[in-house]
Amino acid sequence: KIYTSRSNFVQSFLNILVPLSRLYVGKEVTESCSHAAVYTLFWMTMIAWKLFFSYIFEVYAMVLPTLQLADDYMNFPDQSFAKMSLLLVMRWTPQFIVYLIDMSIWYAVWQAFAGTSVG
């Protein structure tokens, strides 16, 4: 009984941390296992596809130029670490921004597929 939300100890702890938690009506509403499994499957497949696509088309294309810049720094003594670091940041920043933004694109596409399959 101590670990449930009906316990006085847990309820007082929640009242201290989140004072408005008593006002949240859906606190004890649960989903069925099948709905939770479908929801988890949706997110896991979308994130797996996004990571695969991003690695193939965004990250993999940047590996060779990054290695070449690091190689230039290591093999030529007149190259500065600050210059190499600045060049790496300048090359990776657009890719990183696209990597962060394309999650919303994948979400829209994946939701369209899920909506089409559900009906």
PDB file of C-alpha atoms in Angstrom:
ATOM      1  CA  LYS A   1       0.000   0.000   0.000  1.00  0.00           C
ATOM      2  CA  ILE A   2       2.929   2.363   0.535  1.00  0.00           C
ATOM      3  CA  TYR A   3       3.781   2.573  -3.201  1.00  0.00           C
ATOM      4  CA  THR A   4       0.324   3.429  -4.503  1.00  0.00           C
ATOM      5  CA  SER A   5      -1.010   6.895  -5.039  1.00  0.00           C
ATOM      6  CA  ARG A   6      -3.703   6.220  -2.426  1.00  0.00           C
ATOM      7  CA  SER A   7      -1.073   5.999   0.304  1.00  0.00           C
ATOM      8  CA  ASN A   8      -0.867   9.017   2.601  1.00  0.00           C
ATOM      9  CA  PHE A   9       2.930   8.986   2.445  1.00  0.00           C
ATOM     10  CA  VAL A  10       3.031   9.043  -1.348  1.00  0.00           C
ATOM     11  CA  GLN A  11       0.226  11.605  -1.542  1.00  0.00           C
ATOM     12  CA  SER A  12       1.994  13.981   0.882  1.00  0.00           C
ATOM     13  CA  PHE A  13       5.241  13.546  -1.061  1.00  0.00           C
ATOM     14  CA  LEU A  14       3.420  14.382  -4.308  1.00  0.00           C
ATOM     15  CA  ASN A  15       1.786  17.408  -2.665  1.00  0.00           C
ATOM     16  CA  ILE A  16       5.202  18.732  -1.685  1.00  0.00           C
ATOM     17  CA  LEU A  17       6.781  18.173  -5.113  1.00  0.00           C
ATOM     18  CA  VAL A  18       3.801  19.007  -7.314  1.00  0.00           C
ATOM     19  CA  PRO A  19       1.231  21.037  -5.399  1.00  0.00           C
ATOM     20  CA  LEU A  20      -1.328  20.831  -8.217  1.00  0.00           C
ATOM     21  CA  SER A  21      -1.144  17.044  -8.536  1.00  0.00           C
ATOM     22  CA  ARG A  22      -4.343  16.705  -6.450  1.00  0.00           C
ATOM     23  CA  LEU A  23      -6.187  18.626  -9.172  1.00  0.00           C
ATOM     24  CA  TYR A  24      -5.086  16.334 -12.013  1.00  0.00           C
ATOM     25  CA  VAL A  25      -8.108  14.183 -12.758  1.00  0.00           C
ATOM     26  CA  GLY A  26      -6.463  11.577 -15.007  1.00  0.00           C
ATOM     27  CA  LYS A  27      -3.739  10.593 -12.569  1.00  0.00           C
ATOM     28  CA  GLU A  28      -4.975   7.047 -12.089  1.00  0.00           C
ATOM     29  CA  VAL A  29      -6.328   6.449 -15.592  1.00  0.00           C
ATOM     30  CA  THR A  30      -4.549   3.519 -17.194  1.00  0.00           C
ATOM     31  CA  GLU A  31      -4.329   2.287 -20.748  1.00  0.00           C
ATOM     32  CA  SER A  32      -4.702  -1.319 -21.776  1.00  0.00           C
ATOM     33  CA  CYS A  33      -1.582  -3.310 -22.575  1.00  0.00           C
ATOM     34  CA  SER A  34      -2.464  -3.512 -26.265  1.00  0.00           C
ATOM     35  CA  HIS A  35      -2.812   0.265 -26.591  1.00  0.00           C
ATOM     36  CA  ALA A  36       0.454   0.808 -24.743  1.00  0.00           C
ATOM     37  CA  ALA A  37       2.194  -1.755 -26.968  1.00  0.00           C
ATOM     38  CA  VAL A  38       0.927  -0.094 -30.164  1.00  0.00           C
ATOM     39  CA  TYR A  39       1.985   3.326 -28.848  1.00  0.00           C
ATOM     40  CA  THR A  40       5.439   2.010 -27.964  1.00  0.00           C
ATOM     41  CA  LEU A  41       5.735   0.271 -31.331  1.00  0.00           C
ATOM     42  CA  PHE A  42       4.839   3.522 -33.111  1.00  0.00           C
ATOM     43  CA  TRP A  43       7.552   5.504 -31.334  1.00  0.00           C
ATOM     44  CA  MET A  44      10.217   2.801 -31.467  1.00  0.00           C
ATOM     45  CA  THR A  45       9.798   2.194 -35.193  1.00  0.00           C
ATOM     46  CA  MET A  46       9.752   5.917 -35.921  1.00  0.00           C
ATOM     47  CA  ILE A  47      12.879   6.608 -33.878  1.00  0.00           C
ATOM     48  CA  ALA A  48      14.672   3.584 -35.345  1.00  0.00           C
ATOM     49  CA  TRP A  49      13.850   4.682 -38.903  1.00  0.00           C
ATOM     50  CA  LYS A  50      14.857   8.275 -38.162  1.00  0.00           C
ATOM     51  CA  LEU A  51      18.198   7.191 -36.677  1.00  0.00           C
ATOM     52  CA  PHE A  52      18.883   4.850 -39.598  1.00  0.00           C
ATOM     53  CA  PHE A  53      17.983   7.466 -42.205  1.00  0.00           C
ATOM     54  CA  SER A  54      19.902  10.214 -40.397  1.00  0.00           C
ATOM     55  CA  TYR A  55      22.999   8.065 -40.112  1.00  0.00           C
ATOM     56  CA  ILE A  56      22.981   7.047 -43.763  1.00  0.00           C
ATOM     57  CA  PHE A  57      22.195  10.451 -45.275  1.00  0.00           C
ATOM     58  CA  GLU A  58      23.441  12.987 -42.714  1.00  0.00           C
ATOM     59  CA  VAL A  59      26.132  11.583 -40.444  1.00  0.00           C
ATOM     60  CA  TYR A  60      27.886   9.171 -42.803  1.00  0.00           C
ATOM     61  CA  ALA A  61      28.439  11.938 -45.357  1.00  0.00           C
ATOM     62  CA  MET A  62      30.266  14.008 -42.730  1.00  0.00           C
ATOM     63  CA  VAL A  63      32.630  11.318 -41.461  1.00  0.00           C
ATOM     64  CA  LEU A  64      35.253  11.534 -44.210  1.00  0.00           C
ATOM     65  CA  PRO A  65      35.575  15.366 -44.163  1.00  0.00           C
ATOM     66  CA  THR A  66      35.863  15.249 -40.370  1.00  0.00           C
ATOM     67  CA  LEU A  67      38.598  12.637 -40.545  1.00  0.00           C
ATOM     68  CA  GLN A  68      40.424  14.645 -43.215  1.00  0.00           C
ATOM     69  CA  LEU A  69      40.354  17.786 -41.076  1.00  0.00           C
ATOM     70  CA  ALA A  70      41.622  15.865 -38.064  1.00  0.00           C
ATOM     71  CA  ASP A  71      44.299  14.268 -40.244  1.00  0.00           C
ATOM     72  CA  ASP A  72      45.448  17.691 -41.451  1.00  0.00           C
ATOM     73  CA  TYR A  73      45.746  18.836 -37.853  1.00  0.00           C
ATOM     74  CA  MET A  74      47.710  15.746 -36.823  1.00  0.00           C
ATOM     75  CA  ASN A  75      50.090  15.565 -39.800  1.00  0.00           C
ATOM     76  CA  PHE A  76      50.839  19.223 -40.474  1.00  0.00           C
ATOM     77  CA  PRO A  77      52.419  21.051 -37.527  1.00  0.00           C
ATOM     78  CA  ASP A  78      51.464  24.531 -38.768  1.00  0.00           C
ATOM     79  CA  GLN A  79      47.718  23.836 -38.341  1.00  0.00           C
ATOM     80  CA  SER A  80      46.145  25.135 -35.148  1.00  0.00           C
ATOM     81  CA  PHE A  81      43.704  23.219 -32.990  1.00  0.00           C
ATOM     82  CA  ALA A  82      41.404  26.238 -32.757  1.00  0.00           C
ATOM     83  CA  LYS A  83      41.175  26.525 -36.541  1.00  0.00           C
ATOM     84  CA  MET A  84      40.415  22.822 -36.913  1.00  0.00           C
ATOM     85  CA  SER A  85      37.810  22.981 -34.143  1.00  0.00           C
ATOM     86  CA  LEU A  86      36.156  26.019 -35.720  1.00  0.00           C
ATOM     87  CA  LEU A  87      36.034  24.314 -39.116  1.00  0.00           C
ATOM     88  CA  LEU A  88      34.502  21.183 -37.572  1.00  0.00           C
ATOM     89  CA  VAL A  89      31.859  23.198 -35.758  1.00  0.00           C
ATOM     90  CA  MET A  90      31.068  25.126 -38.928  1.00  0.00           C
ATOM     91  CA  ARG A  91      30.728  21.892 -40.937  1.00  0.00           C
ATOM     92  CA  TRP A  92      28.657  19.991 -38.350  1.00  0.00           C
ATOM     93  CA  THR A  93      26.293  22.775 -37.213  1.00  0.00           C
ATOM     94  CA  PRO A  94      23.964  22.707 -40.265  1.00  0.00           C
ATOM     95  CA  GLN A  95      23.813  18.910 -40.158  1.00  0.00           C
ATOM     96  CA  PHE A  96      23.060  18.975 -36.447  1.00  0.00           C
ATOM     97  CA  ILE A  97      20.245  21.492 -36.928  1.00  0.00           C
ATOM     98  CA  VAL A  98      18.736  19.372 -39.702  1.00  0.00           C
ATOM     99  CA  TYR A  99      19.117  16.303 -37.473  1.00  0.00           C
ATOM    100  CA  LEU A 100      17.133  18.020 -34.729  1.00  0.00           C
ATOM    101  CA  ILE A 101      14.448  19.445 -36.997  1.00  0.00           C
ATOM    102  CA  ASP A 102      13.767  16.344 -39.065  1.00  0.00           C
ATOM    103  CA  MET A 103      12.178  14.587 -36.096  1.00  0.00           C
ATOM    104  CA  SER A 104       9.053  16.680 -36.650  1.00  0.00           C
ATOM    105  CA  ILE A 105       9.080  15.729 -40.323  1.00  0.00           C
ATOM    106  CA  TRP A 106       9.419  12.039 -39.494  1.00  0.00           C
ATOM    107  CA  TYR A 107       6.644  12.368 -36.923  1.00  0.00           C
ATOM    108  CA  ALA A 108       4.286  13.837 -39.535  1.00  0.00           C
ATOM    109  CA  VAL A 109       5.150  11.149 -42.084  1.00  0.00           C
ATOM    110  CA  TRP A 110       4.924   8.318 -39.553  1.00  0.00           C
ATOM    111  CA  GLN A 111       1.623   9.608 -38.212  1.00  0.00           C
ATOM    112  CA  ALA A 112       0.248   9.673 -41.761  1.00  0.00           C
ATOM    113  CA  PHE A 113       1.283   6.038 -42.227  1.00  0.00           C
ATOM    114  CA  ALA A 114      -0.201   5.061 -38.870  1.00  0.00           C
ATOM    115  CA  GLY A 115      -3.439   6.935 -39.599  1.00  0.00           C
ATOM    116  CA  THR A 116      -3.700   5.292 -42.987  1.00  0.00           C
ATOM    117  CA  SER A 117      -3.176   1.829 -41.557  1.00  0.00           C
ATOM    118  CA  VAL A 118      -5.681   2.377 -38.730  1.00  0.00           C
ATOM    119  CA  GLY A 119      -8.265   3.818 -41.046  1.00  0.00           C
TER     120      GLY A 119
END
